[in-house]
Tab-separated table of C-alpha atoms in Angstrom:
chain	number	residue	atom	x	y	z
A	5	UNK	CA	-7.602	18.212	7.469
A	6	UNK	CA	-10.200	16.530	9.353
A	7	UNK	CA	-9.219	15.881	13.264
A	8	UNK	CA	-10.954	12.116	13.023
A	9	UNK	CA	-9.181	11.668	9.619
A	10	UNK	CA	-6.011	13.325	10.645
A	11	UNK	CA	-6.222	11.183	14.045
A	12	UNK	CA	-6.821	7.694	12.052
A	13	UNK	CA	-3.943	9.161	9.505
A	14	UNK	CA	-1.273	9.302	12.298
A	15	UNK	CA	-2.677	6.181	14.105
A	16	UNK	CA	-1.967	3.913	10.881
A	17	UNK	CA	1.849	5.890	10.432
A	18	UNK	CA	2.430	4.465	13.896
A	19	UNK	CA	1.302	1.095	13.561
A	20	UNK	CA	3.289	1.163	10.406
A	21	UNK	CA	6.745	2.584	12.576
A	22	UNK	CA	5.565	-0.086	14.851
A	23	UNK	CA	5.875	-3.018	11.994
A	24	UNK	CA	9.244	-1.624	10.301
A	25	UNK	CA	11.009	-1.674	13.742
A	26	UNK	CA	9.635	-5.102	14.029
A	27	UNK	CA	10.730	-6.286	10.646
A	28	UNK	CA	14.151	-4.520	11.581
A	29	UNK	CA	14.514	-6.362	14.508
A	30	UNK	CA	14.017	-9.402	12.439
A	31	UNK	CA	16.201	-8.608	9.882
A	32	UNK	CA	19.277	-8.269	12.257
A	33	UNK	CA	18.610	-11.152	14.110
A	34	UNK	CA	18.751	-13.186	10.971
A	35	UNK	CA	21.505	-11.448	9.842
A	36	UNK	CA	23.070	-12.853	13.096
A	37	UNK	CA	22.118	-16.127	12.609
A	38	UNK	CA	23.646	-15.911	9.613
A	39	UNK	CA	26.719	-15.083	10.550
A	40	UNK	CA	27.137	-17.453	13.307
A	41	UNK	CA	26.168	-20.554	11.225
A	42	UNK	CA	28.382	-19.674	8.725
A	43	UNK	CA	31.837	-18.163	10.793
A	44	UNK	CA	31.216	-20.516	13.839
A	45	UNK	CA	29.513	-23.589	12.777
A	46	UNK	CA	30.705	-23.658	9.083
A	47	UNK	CA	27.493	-24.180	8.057
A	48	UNK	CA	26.086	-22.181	5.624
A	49	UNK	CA	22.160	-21.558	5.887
A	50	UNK	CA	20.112	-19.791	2.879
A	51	UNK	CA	16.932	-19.050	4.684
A	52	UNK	CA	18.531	-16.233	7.026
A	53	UNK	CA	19.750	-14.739	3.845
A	54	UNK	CA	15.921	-15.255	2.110
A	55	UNK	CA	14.118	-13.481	5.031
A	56	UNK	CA	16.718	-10.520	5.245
A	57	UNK	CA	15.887	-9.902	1.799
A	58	UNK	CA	12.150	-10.727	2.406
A	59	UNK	CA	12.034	-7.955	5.366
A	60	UNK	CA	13.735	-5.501	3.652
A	61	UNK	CA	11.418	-5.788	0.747
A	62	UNK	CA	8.107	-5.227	2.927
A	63	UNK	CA	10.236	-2.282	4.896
A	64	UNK	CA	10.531	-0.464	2.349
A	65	UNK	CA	7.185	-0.567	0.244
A	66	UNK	CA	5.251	-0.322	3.723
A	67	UNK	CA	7.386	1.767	5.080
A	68	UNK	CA	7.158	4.250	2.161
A	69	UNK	CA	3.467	4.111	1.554
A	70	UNK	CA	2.375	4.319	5.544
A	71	UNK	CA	4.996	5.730	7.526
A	72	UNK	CA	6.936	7.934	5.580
A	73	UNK	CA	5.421	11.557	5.637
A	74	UNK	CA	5.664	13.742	2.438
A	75	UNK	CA	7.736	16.412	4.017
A	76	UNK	CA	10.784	13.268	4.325
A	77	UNK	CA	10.494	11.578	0.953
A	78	UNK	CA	13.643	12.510	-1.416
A	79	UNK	CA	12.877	15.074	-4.249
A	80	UNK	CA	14.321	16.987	-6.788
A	81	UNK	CA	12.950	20.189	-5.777
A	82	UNK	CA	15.218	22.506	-7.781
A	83	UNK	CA	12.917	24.133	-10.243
A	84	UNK	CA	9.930	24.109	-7.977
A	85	UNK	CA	11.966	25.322	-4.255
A	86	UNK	CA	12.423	28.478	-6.641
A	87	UNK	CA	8.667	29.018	-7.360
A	88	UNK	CA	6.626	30.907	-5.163
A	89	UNK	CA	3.282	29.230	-3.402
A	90	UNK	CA	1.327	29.131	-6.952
A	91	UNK	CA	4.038	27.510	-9.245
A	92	UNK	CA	4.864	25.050	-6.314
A	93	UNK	CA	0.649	23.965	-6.159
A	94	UNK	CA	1.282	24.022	-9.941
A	95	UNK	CA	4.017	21.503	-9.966
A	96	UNK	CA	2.983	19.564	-7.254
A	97	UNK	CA	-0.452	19.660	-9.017
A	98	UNK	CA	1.162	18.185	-12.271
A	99	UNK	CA	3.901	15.496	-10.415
A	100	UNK	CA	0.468	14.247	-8.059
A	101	UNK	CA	-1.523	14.093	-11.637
A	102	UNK	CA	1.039	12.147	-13.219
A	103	UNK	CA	2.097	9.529	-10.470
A	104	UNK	CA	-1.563	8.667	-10.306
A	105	UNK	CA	-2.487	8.116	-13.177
A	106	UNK	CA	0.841	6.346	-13.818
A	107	UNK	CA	0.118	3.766	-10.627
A	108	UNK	CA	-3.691	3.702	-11.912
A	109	UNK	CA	-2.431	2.163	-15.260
A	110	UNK	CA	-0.213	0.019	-14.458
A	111	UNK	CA	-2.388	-1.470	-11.528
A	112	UNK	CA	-4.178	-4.134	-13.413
A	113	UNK	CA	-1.268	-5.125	-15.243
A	114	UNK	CA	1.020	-5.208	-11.818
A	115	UNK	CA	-2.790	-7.499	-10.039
A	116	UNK	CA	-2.853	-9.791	-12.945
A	117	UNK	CA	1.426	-10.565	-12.769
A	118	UNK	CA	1.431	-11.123	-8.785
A	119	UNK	CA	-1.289	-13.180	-8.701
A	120	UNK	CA	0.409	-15.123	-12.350
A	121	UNK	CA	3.142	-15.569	-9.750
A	122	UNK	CA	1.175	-18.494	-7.444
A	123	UNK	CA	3.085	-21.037	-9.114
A	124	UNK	CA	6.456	-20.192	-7.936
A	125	UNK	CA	7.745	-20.154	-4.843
A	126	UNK	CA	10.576	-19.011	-2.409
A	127	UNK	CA	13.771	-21.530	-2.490
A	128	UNK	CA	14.407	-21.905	1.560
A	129	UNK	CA	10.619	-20.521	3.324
A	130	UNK	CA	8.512	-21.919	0.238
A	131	UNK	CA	6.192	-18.850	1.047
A	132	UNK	CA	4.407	-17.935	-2.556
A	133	UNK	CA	5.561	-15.366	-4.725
A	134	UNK	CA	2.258	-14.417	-5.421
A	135	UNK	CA	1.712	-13.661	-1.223
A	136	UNK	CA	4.768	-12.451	-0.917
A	137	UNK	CA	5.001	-9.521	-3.932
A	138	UNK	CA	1.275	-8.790	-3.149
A	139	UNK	CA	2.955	-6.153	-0.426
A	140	UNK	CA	3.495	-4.033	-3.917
A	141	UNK	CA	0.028	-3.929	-4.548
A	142	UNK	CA	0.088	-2.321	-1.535
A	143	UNK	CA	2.092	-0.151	-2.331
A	144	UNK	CA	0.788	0.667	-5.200
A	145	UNK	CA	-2.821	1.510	-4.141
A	146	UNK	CA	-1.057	3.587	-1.432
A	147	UNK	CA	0.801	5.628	-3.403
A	148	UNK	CA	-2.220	6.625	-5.264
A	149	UNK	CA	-4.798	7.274	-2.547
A	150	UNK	CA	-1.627	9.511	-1.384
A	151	UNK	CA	-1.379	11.156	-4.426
A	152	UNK	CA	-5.097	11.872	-5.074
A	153	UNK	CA	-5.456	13.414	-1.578
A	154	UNK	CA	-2.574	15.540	-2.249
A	155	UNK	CA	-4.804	16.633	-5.454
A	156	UNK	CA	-7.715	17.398	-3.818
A	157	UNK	CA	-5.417	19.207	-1.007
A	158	UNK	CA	-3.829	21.283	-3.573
A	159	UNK	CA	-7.372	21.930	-5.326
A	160	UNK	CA	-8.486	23.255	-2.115
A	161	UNK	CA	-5.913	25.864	-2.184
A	162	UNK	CA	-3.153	24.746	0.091
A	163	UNK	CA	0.333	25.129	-1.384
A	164	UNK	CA	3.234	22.594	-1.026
A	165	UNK	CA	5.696	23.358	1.669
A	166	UNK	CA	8.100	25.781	0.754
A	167	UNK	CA	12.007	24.077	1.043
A	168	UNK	CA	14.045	25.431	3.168
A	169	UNK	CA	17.423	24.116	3.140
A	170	UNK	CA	18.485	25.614	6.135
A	171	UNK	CA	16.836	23.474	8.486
A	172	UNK	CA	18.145	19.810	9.091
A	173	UNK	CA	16.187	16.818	8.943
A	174	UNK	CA	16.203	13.062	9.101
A	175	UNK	CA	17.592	12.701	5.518
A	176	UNK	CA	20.694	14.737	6.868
């Protein structure tokens, strides 16, 4: 890969490692908050339990689509971990091919929905649904400029990592 495009790749991954921990962070605390107004001060409060939900919602789509490298997302590799470096380009040829074209389609649909959802709003924050689920649109355009990269990669000649189940990584 390009060393400027390989450089801006892993500066946006950490800026994006940067905002998880951050969201994290914020997630506990309100978790805490929660806890203590409702043990302590018997008095239940909804918005701790609203942005807990809210952060762990943009964790997780963000997280996925600019932090999370290829080599630690969760697959069934069973039928392709058995192929050698052609059936594996194959594979990853046809399951890159399908999720983009799969995103692709249902990307105007998904545009028109969120931004259907400005009239509603969020019970205890009254932040709009339509600014709050547009972190899926994200997503979703992330997942396919992933996705068509890994096609051209793959056109190029470069084979899919080869699983090797003998080495541990963060998913153990």
């Amino acid at each position: 890969m390009n060393p400027i495009i390989r450089g801006a790749v892993d500066w946006v991954r950490r800026r994006a490692e940067n905002v998880v921990a951050g969201m994290l962070g914020i997630m506990f605390l309100a978790f805490i908050i929660q806890i203590v107004f409702r043990y302590f001060f018997n008095f239940p409060i909804g918005w701790t339990s609203e942005l807990s939900v809210i952060t762990w919602l943009y964790m997780v789509l963000l997280g996925s689509a600019f932090w999370l490298k290829e080599s630690e997302e969760i697959r069934f590799d069973l039928v392709s971990g058995s192929l050698g470096p052609r059936g594996r380009r194959a594979v990853g040829m046809l399951v890159a091919a399908a999720t983009v074209v799969l995103f692709a389609t249902s990307l105007p649909a998904t545009i028109k929905y969120v931004a259907f959802m400005k009239v509603e709003s969020t019970s205890y924050l009254k932040i709009r649904l339509d600014v709050l689920y547009s972190v899926y649109v994200v997503f979703a355009v992330a997942v396919i400029v992933r996705y068509a990269w890994s096609i051209v990669s793959l056109l190029r000649g470069e084979a899919p990592q080869e699983t090797d189940i003998t080495k541990a990584s963060s998913g153990l």
